Amino acid sequence: MIEIIKAAGWPIYPLIFASVVALAIIVERLWALRANVVAPPELLPEVQKWLAQGGITKDTLVRLQQHSLLGEVFSSALNNANASREVMKEAIEESGRAVAHKLEKYLTTLGTIATVSPLLGLLGTVIGMVELFGAFTATGHDVAQFARGISVALYNTAGGIVVAVPAMIFYRYFRGQVDGLIVEMEQQAVKLVEVIHGERK
């Protein structure tokens, strides 16, 4: 691996940095976007039980807000339990926007890496080609410099693709997962509003 990095030259270092950042984001998002952590299915029945047992206290609301992202949405709804349905809906929408922002954390960076990595690889390719053509002189050509130019060009082209493809795949996967979680939380929030207003048991 060290020999490959040496053969690829300095243009490979931005790609290595981008790959490390992308890997860190992928691992963090895989851990953070677990459905049972973001929107636990057992939370709504638990809140319904609390309501049936005599309502929600301030301590319960704090605990609920710290429970999960869905808990944050539920907490904002329950804070406005005595308000009209429209006010409660507005509170849920505001909380939902904040939660959506948290779900999308780092995804812009991952998408940028997926887009920029092939361009970084192309930059390395151009630099390799410059070195390659620099090997030709009026008196002949430098075989070692010619070979190095080819190495720099090919390794950087491959490096850009190797970084970009997984980054784009995971970016698309996480975008779909975030959209699915947001829809699920919206449905759970609507059910809670119906429970609070006595429209659902």
PDB file of C-alpha atoms in Angstrom:
ATOM      1  CA  MET A   1       0.000   0.000   0.000  1.00  0.00           C
ATOM      2  CA  ILE A   2       2.826   2.409   0.852  1.00  0.00           C
ATOM      3  CA  GLU A   3       4.458   1.630  -2.507  1.00  0.00           C
ATOM      4  CA  ILE A   4       1.204   2.420  -4.308  1.00  0.00           C
ATOM      5  CA  ILE A   5       0.918   5.746  -2.456  1.00  0.00           C
ATOM      6  CA  LYS A   6       4.502   6.590  -3.378  1.00  0.00           C
ATOM      7  CA  ALA A   7       3.853   5.659  -7.016  1.00  0.00           C
ATOM      8  CA  ALA A   8       0.680   7.766  -7.102  1.00  0.00           C
ATOM      9  CA  GLY A   9       2.512  10.881  -5.946  1.00  0.00           C
ATOM     10  CA  TRP A  10       1.242  13.834  -3.935  1.00  0.00           C
ATOM     11  CA  PRO A  11      -2.147  14.125  -5.746  1.00  0.00           C
ATOM     12  CA  ILE A  12      -3.274  10.940  -3.963  1.00  0.00           C
ATOM     13  CA  TYR A  13      -3.118  12.588  -0.512  1.00  0.00           C
ATOM     14  CA  PRO A  14      -6.325  14.653  -0.894  1.00  0.00           C
ATOM     15  CA  LEU A  15      -8.071  11.446  -2.004  1.00  0.00           C
ATOM     16  CA  ILE A  16      -6.768   9.575   1.038  1.00  0.00           C
ATOM     17  CA  PHE A  17      -8.037  12.376   3.285  1.00  0.00           C
ATOM     18  CA  ALA A  18     -11.418  12.343   1.512  1.00  0.00           C
ATOM     19  CA  SER A  19     -11.665   8.550   1.910  1.00  0.00           C
ATOM     20  CA  VAL A  20     -10.944   8.757   5.652  1.00  0.00           C
ATOM     21  CA  VAL A  21     -13.593  11.454   6.125  1.00  0.00           C
ATOM     22  CA  ALA A  22     -16.116   9.491   4.030  1.00  0.00           C
ATOM     23  CA  LEU A  23     -15.473   6.303   6.005  1.00  0.00           C
ATOM     24  CA  ALA A  24     -15.915   8.144   9.316  1.00  0.00           C
ATOM     25  CA  ILE A  25     -19.218   9.655   8.136  1.00  0.00           C
ATOM     26  CA  ILE A  26     -20.486   6.292   6.852  1.00  0.00           C
ATOM     27  CA  VAL A  27     -19.728   4.535  10.156  1.00  0.00           C
ATOM     28  CA  GLU A  28     -21.243   7.387  12.205  1.00  0.00           C
ATOM     29  CA  ARG A  29     -24.435   7.535  10.114  1.00  0.00           C
ATOM     30  CA  LEU A  30     -24.863   3.751  10.127  1.00  0.00           C
ATOM     31  CA  TRP A  31     -24.795   3.946  13.909  1.00  0.00           C
ATOM     32  CA  ALA A  32     -26.929   7.097  14.260  1.00  0.00           C
ATOM     33  CA  LEU A  33     -29.670   6.264  11.739  1.00  0.00           C
ATOM     34  CA  ARG A  34     -30.787   2.975  13.273  1.00  0.00           C
ATOM     35  CA  ALA A  35     -34.581   2.921  13.122  1.00  0.00           C
ATOM     36  CA  ASN A  36     -35.023   1.515  16.634  1.00  0.00           C
ATOM     37  CA  VAL A  37     -32.944   4.411  18.007  1.00  0.00           C
ATOM     38  CA  VAL A  38     -34.403   7.274  15.944  1.00  0.00           C
ATOM     39  CA  ALA A  39     -38.074   6.200  16.004  1.00  0.00           C
ATOM     40  CA  PRO A  40     -38.600   3.351  18.505  1.00  0.00           C
ATOM     41  CA  PRO A  41     -41.888   1.590  17.680  1.00  0.00           C
ATOM     42  CA  GLU A  42     -42.657   1.049  21.368  1.00  0.00           C
ATOM     43  CA  LEU A  43     -42.579   4.784  22.211  1.00  0.00           C
ATOM     44  CA  LEU A  44     -46.142   5.672  21.122  1.00  0.00           C
ATOM     45  CA  PRO A  45     -47.779   2.863  23.174  1.00  0.00           C
ATOM     46  CA  GLU A  46     -45.674   3.956  26.148  1.00  0.00           C
ATOM     47  CA  VAL A  47     -46.816   7.576  25.790  1.00  0.00           C
ATOM     48  CA  GLN A  48     -50.424   6.393  25.465  1.00  0.00           C
ATOM     49  CA  LYS A  49     -49.983   4.494  28.730  1.00  0.00           C
ATOM     50  CA  TRP A  50     -48.648   7.638  30.441  1.00  0.00           C
ATOM     51  CA  LEU A  51     -51.639   9.628  29.194  1.00  0.00           C
ATOM     52  CA  ALA A  52     -54.064   6.958  30.441  1.00  0.00           C
ATOM     53  CA  GLN A  53     -52.398   6.982  33.869  1.00  0.00           C
ATOM     54  CA  GLY A  54     -53.024  10.646  34.475  1.00  0.00           C
ATOM     55  CA  GLY A  55     -51.150  12.797  32.033  1.00  0.00           C
ATOM     56  CA  ILE A  56     -47.622  13.945  31.375  1.00  0.00           C
ATOM     57  CA  THR A  57     -45.444  15.799  33.897  1.00  0.00           C
ATOM     58  CA  LYS A  58     -42.586  18.192  33.174  1.00  0.00           C
ATOM     59  CA  ASP A  59     -40.059  15.530  34.202  1.00  0.00           C
ATOM     60  CA  THR A  60     -41.690  13.073  31.814  1.00  0.00           C
ATOM     61  CA  LEU A  61     -41.424  15.591  28.972  1.00  0.00           C
ATOM     62  CA  VAL A  62     -37.709  16.116  29.652  1.00  0.00           C
ATOM     63  CA  ARG A  63     -37.157  12.352  29.735  1.00  0.00           C
ATOM     64  CA  LEU A  64     -39.141  11.959  26.545  1.00  0.00           C
ATOM     65  CA  GLN A  65     -37.130  14.664  24.766  1.00  0.00           C
ATOM     66  CA  GLN A  66     -33.879  12.940  25.719  1.00  0.00           C
ATOM     67  CA  HIS A  67     -35.183   9.493  24.734  1.00  0.00           C
ATOM     68  CA  SER A  68     -34.885   9.772  20.940  1.00  0.00           C
ATOM     69  CA  LEU A  69     -35.542  12.053  17.977  1.00  0.00           C
ATOM     70  CA  LEU A  70     -39.125  10.800  17.847  1.00  0.00           C
ATOM     71  CA  GLY A  71     -39.315  11.627  21.545  1.00  0.00           C
ATOM     72  CA  GLU A  72     -38.387  15.238  20.699  1.00  0.00           C
ATOM     73  CA  VAL A  73     -41.329  15.433  18.291  1.00  0.00           C
ATOM     74  CA  PHE A  74     -43.690  13.852  20.841  1.00  0.00           C
ATOM     75  CA  SER A  75     -42.444  16.229  23.532  1.00  0.00           C
ATOM     76  CA  SER A  76     -43.237  19.289  21.408  1.00  0.00           C
ATOM     77  CA  ALA A  77     -46.729  17.889  20.732  1.00  0.00           C
ATOM     78  CA  LEU A  78     -47.386  17.157  24.413  1.00  0.00           C
ATOM     79  CA  ASN A  79     -46.121  20.615  25.421  1.00  0.00           C
ATOM     80  CA  ASN A  80     -49.054  21.961  23.401  1.00  0.00           C
ATOM     81  CA  ALA A  81     -51.555  19.285  24.438  1.00  0.00           C
ATOM     82  CA  ASN A  82     -54.053  21.889  25.680  1.00  0.00           C
ATOM     83  CA  ALA A  83     -53.787  23.994  22.528  1.00  0.00           C
ATOM     84  CA  SER A  84     -55.797  23.629  19.330  1.00  0.00           C
ATOM     85  CA  ARG A  85     -54.999  21.005  16.747  1.00  0.00           C
ATOM     86  CA  GLU A  86     -53.490  23.690  14.450  1.00  0.00           C
ATOM     87  CA  VAL A  87     -51.101  24.962  17.134  1.00  0.00           C
ATOM     88  CA  MET A  88     -50.058  21.419  17.965  1.00  0.00           C
ATOM     89  CA  LYS A  89     -49.479  20.711  14.275  1.00  0.00           C
ATOM     90  CA  GLU A  90     -47.275  23.811  13.948  1.00  0.00           C
ATOM     91  CA  ALA A  91     -45.243  22.755  17.000  1.00  0.00           C
ATOM     92  CA  ILE A  92     -44.744  19.282  15.509  1.00  0.00           C
ATOM     93  CA  GLU A  93     -43.677  20.762  12.157  1.00  0.00           C
ATOM     94  CA  GLU A  94     -41.115  23.043  13.831  1.00  0.00           C
ATOM     95  CA  SER A  95     -39.728  20.168  15.869  1.00  0.00           C
ATOM     96  CA  GLY A  96     -39.799  17.950  12.786  1.00  0.00           C
ATOM     97  CA  ARG A  97     -37.634  20.393  10.824  1.00  0.00           C
ATOM     98  CA  ALA A  98     -35.043  20.395  13.614  1.00  0.00           C
ATOM     99  CA  VAL A  99     -35.106  16.595  13.770  1.00  0.00           C
ATOM    100  CA  ALA A 100     -34.768  16.309   9.972  1.00  0.00           C
ATOM    101  CA  HIS A 101     -31.712  18.568  10.133  1.00  0.00           C
ATOM    102  CA  LYS A 102     -30.145  16.240  12.715  1.00  0.00           C
ATOM    103  CA  LEU A 103     -30.917  13.192  10.568  1.00  0.00           C
ATOM    104  CA  GLU A 104     -29.220  14.807   7.552  1.00  0.00           C
ATOM    105  CA  LYS A 105     -26.079  15.657   9.535  1.00  0.00           C
ATOM    106  CA  TYR A 106     -22.869  15.128   7.517  1.00  0.00           C
ATOM    107  CA  LEU A 107     -24.777  13.901   4.440  1.00  0.00           C
ATOM    108  CA  THR A 108     -23.936  17.053   2.482  1.00  0.00           C
ATOM    109  CA  THR A 109     -20.245  16.418   3.185  1.00  0.00           C
ATOM    110  CA  LEU A 110     -20.567  12.797   2.049  1.00  0.00           C
ATOM    111  CA  GLY A 111     -22.329  13.878  -1.155  1.00  0.00           C
ATOM    112  CA  THR A 112     -19.630  16.477  -1.801  1.00  0.00           C
ATOM    113  CA  ILE A 113     -16.910  13.831  -1.412  1.00  0.00           C
ATOM    114  CA  ALA A 114     -18.734  11.559  -3.855  1.00  0.00           C
ATOM    115  CA  THR A 115     -18.888  14.403  -6.392  1.00  0.00           C
ATOM    116  CA  VAL A 116     -15.402  15.853  -5.910  1.00  0.00           C
ATOM    117  CA  SER A 117     -13.371  12.613  -5.662  1.00  0.00           C
ATOM    118  CA  PRO A 118     -13.439  11.858  -9.430  1.00  0.00           C
ATOM    119  CA  LEU A 119     -12.319  15.453 -10.053  1.00  0.00           C
ATOM    120  CA  LEU A 120      -9.410  14.996  -7.627  1.00  0.00           C
ATOM    121  CA  GLY A 121      -8.564  11.791  -9.482  1.00  0.00           C
ATOM    122  CA  LEU A 122      -8.721  13.697 -12.767  1.00  0.00           C
ATOM    123  CA  LEU A 123      -6.369  16.325 -11.344  1.00  0.00           C
ATOM    124  CA  GLY A 124      -3.902  13.544 -10.510  1.00  0.00           C
ATOM    125  CA  THR A 125      -4.326  12.176 -14.027  1.00  0.00           C
ATOM    126  CA  VAL A 126      -3.493  15.561 -15.561  1.00  0.00           C
ATOM    127  CA  ILE A 127      -0.440  15.946 -13.326  1.00  0.00           C
ATOM    128  CA  GLY A 128       0.681  12.442 -14.312  1.00  0.00           C
ATOM    129  CA  MET A 129       0.276  13.303 -17.992  1.00  0.00           C
ATOM    130  CA  VAL A 130       2.344  16.462 -17.504  1.00  0.00           C
ATOM    131  CA  GLU A 131       5.107  14.368 -15.931  1.00  0.00           C
ATOM    132  CA  LEU A 132       4.767  11.826 -18.744  1.00  0.00           C
ATOM    133  CA  PHE A 133       5.210  14.394 -21.504  1.00  0.00           C
ATOM    134  CA  GLY A 134       8.015  16.024 -19.529  1.00  0.00           C
ATOM    135  CA  ALA A 135       9.977  12.805 -19.997  1.00  0.00           C
ATOM    136  CA  PHE A 136      10.430  13.609 -23.695  1.00  0.00           C
ATOM    137  CA  THR A 137      13.299  15.929 -24.525  1.00  0.00           C
ATOM    138  CA  ALA A 138      15.237  16.883 -27.646  1.00  0.00           C
ATOM    139  CA  THR A 139      17.950  14.362 -26.788  1.00  0.00           C
ATOM    140  CA  GLY A 140      15.586  11.449 -26.082  1.00  0.00           C
ATOM    141  CA  HIS A 141      13.348  10.453 -23.210  1.00  0.00           C
ATOM    142  CA  ASP A 142      13.664   9.561 -19.533  1.00  0.00           C
ATOM    143  CA  VAL A 143      12.149   6.094 -19.096  1.00  0.00           C
ATOM    144  CA  ALA A 144      11.904   6.433 -15.299  1.00  0.00           C
ATOM    145  CA  GLN A 145      10.022   9.744 -15.518  1.00  0.00           C
ATOM    146  CA  PHE A 146       7.792   8.343 -18.262  1.00  0.00           C
ATOM    147  CA  ALA A 147       6.865   5.354 -16.071  1.00  0.00           C
ATOM    148  CA  ARG A 148       6.274   7.608 -13.067  1.00  0.00           C
ATOM    149  CA  GLY A 149       3.926   9.811 -15.086  1.00  0.00           C
ATOM    150  CA  ILE A 150       1.878   6.772 -16.094  1.00  0.00           C
ATOM    151  CA  SER A 151       1.769   5.558 -12.461  1.00  0.00           C
ATOM    152  CA  VAL A 152       0.593   8.936 -11.155  1.00  0.00           C
ATOM    153  CA  ALA A 153      -2.095   9.209 -13.836  1.00  0.00           C
ATOM    154  CA  LEU A 154      -3.513   5.695 -13.468  1.00  0.00           C
ATOM    155  CA  TYR A 155      -3.363   5.409  -9.676  1.00  0.00           C
ATOM    156  CA  ASN A 156      -5.100   8.756  -9.188  1.00  0.00           C
ATOM    157  CA  THR A 157      -7.791   7.919 -11.737  1.00  0.00           C
ATOM    158  CA  ALA A 158      -8.466   4.637  -9.965  1.00  0.00           C
ATOM    159  CA  GLY A 159      -8.284   6.305  -6.545  1.00  0.00           C
ATOM    160  CA  GLY A 160     -10.901   8.887  -7.470  1.00  0.00           C
ATOM    161  CA  ILE A 161     -13.311   6.171  -8.628  1.00  0.00           C
ATOM    162  CA  VAL A 162     -12.638   3.937  -5.604  1.00  0.00           C
ATOM    163  CA  VAL A 163     -13.479   6.792  -3.220  1.00  0.00           C
ATOM    164  CA  ALA A 164     -16.432   8.193  -5.178  1.00  0.00           C
ATOM    165  CA  VAL A 165     -18.433   5.004  -5.811  1.00  0.00           C
ATOM    166  CA  PRO A 166     -18.897   3.846  -2.176  1.00  0.00           C
ATOM    167  CA  ALA A 167     -19.451   7.446  -1.048  1.00  0.00           C
ATOM    168  CA  MET A 168     -22.249   7.916  -3.606  1.00  0.00           C
ATOM    169  CA  ILE A 169     -23.836   4.539  -2.805  1.00  0.00           C
ATOM    170  CA  PHE A 170     -23.958   5.297   0.924  1.00  0.00           C
ATOM    171  CA  TYR A 171     -25.085   8.875   0.301  1.00  0.00           C
ATOM    172  CA  ARG A 172     -28.081   7.633  -1.690  1.00  0.00           C
ATOM    173  CA  TYR A 173     -28.762   4.912   0.897  1.00  0.00           C
ATOM    174  CA  PHE A 174     -28.713   7.380   3.785  1.00  0.00           C
ATOM    175  CA  ARG A 175     -30.910   9.860   1.922  1.00  0.00           C
ATOM    176  CA  GLY A 176     -33.514   7.130   1.411  1.00  0.00           C
ATOM    177  CA  GLN A 177     -33.224   6.050   5.042  1.00  0.00           C
ATOM    178  CA  VAL A 178     -33.670   9.625   6.293  1.00  0.00           C
ATOM    179  CA  ASP A 179     -36.748  10.122   4.100  1.00  0.00           C
ATOM    180  CA  GLY A 180     -38.222   6.866   5.413  1.00  0.00           C
ATOM    181  CA  LEU A 181     -37.571   7.815   9.043  1.00  0.00           C
ATOM    182  CA  ILE A 182     -39.139  11.250   8.552  1.00  0.00           C
ATOM    183  CA  VAL A 183     -42.292   9.685   7.074  1.00  0.00           C
ATOM    184  CA  GLU A 184     -42.449   7.196   9.947  1.00  0.00           C
ATOM    185  CA  MET A 185     -42.113   9.955  12.558  1.00  0.00           C
ATOM    186  CA  GLU A 186     -44.786  12.039  10.817  1.00  0.00           C
ATOM    187  CA  GLN A 187     -47.187   9.091  10.948  1.00  0.00           C
ATOM    188  CA  GLN A 188     -46.417   8.461  14.624  1.00  0.00           C
ATOM    189  CA  ALA A 189     -46.910  12.172  15.414  1.00  0.00           C
ATOM    190  CA  VAL A 190     -50.295  12.217  13.641  1.00  0.00           C
ATOM    191  CA  LYS A 191     -51.378   9.180  15.679  1.00  0.00           C
ATOM    192  CA  LEU A 192     -50.330  10.952  18.893  1.00  0.00           C
ATOM    193  CA  VAL A 193     -52.334  14.063  17.969  1.00  0.00           C
ATOM    194  CA  GLU A 194     -55.375  11.867  17.330  1.00  0.00           C
ATOM    195  CA  VAL A 195     -54.880  10.159  20.688  1.00  0.00           C
ATOM    196  CA  ILE A 196     -54.602  13.495  22.524  1.00  0.00           C
ATOM    197  CA  HIS A 197     -57.753  14.844  20.835  1.00  0.00           C
ATOM    198  CA  GLY A 198     -59.664  11.638  21.562  1.00  0.00           C
ATOM    199  CA  GLU A 199     -59.925  10.565  17.928  1.00  0.00           C
ATOM    200  CA  ARG A 200     -57.953   7.350  18.422  1.00  0.00           C
ATOM    201  CA  LYS A 201     -57.677   4.866  21.255  1.00  0.00           C
TER     202      LYS A 201
END
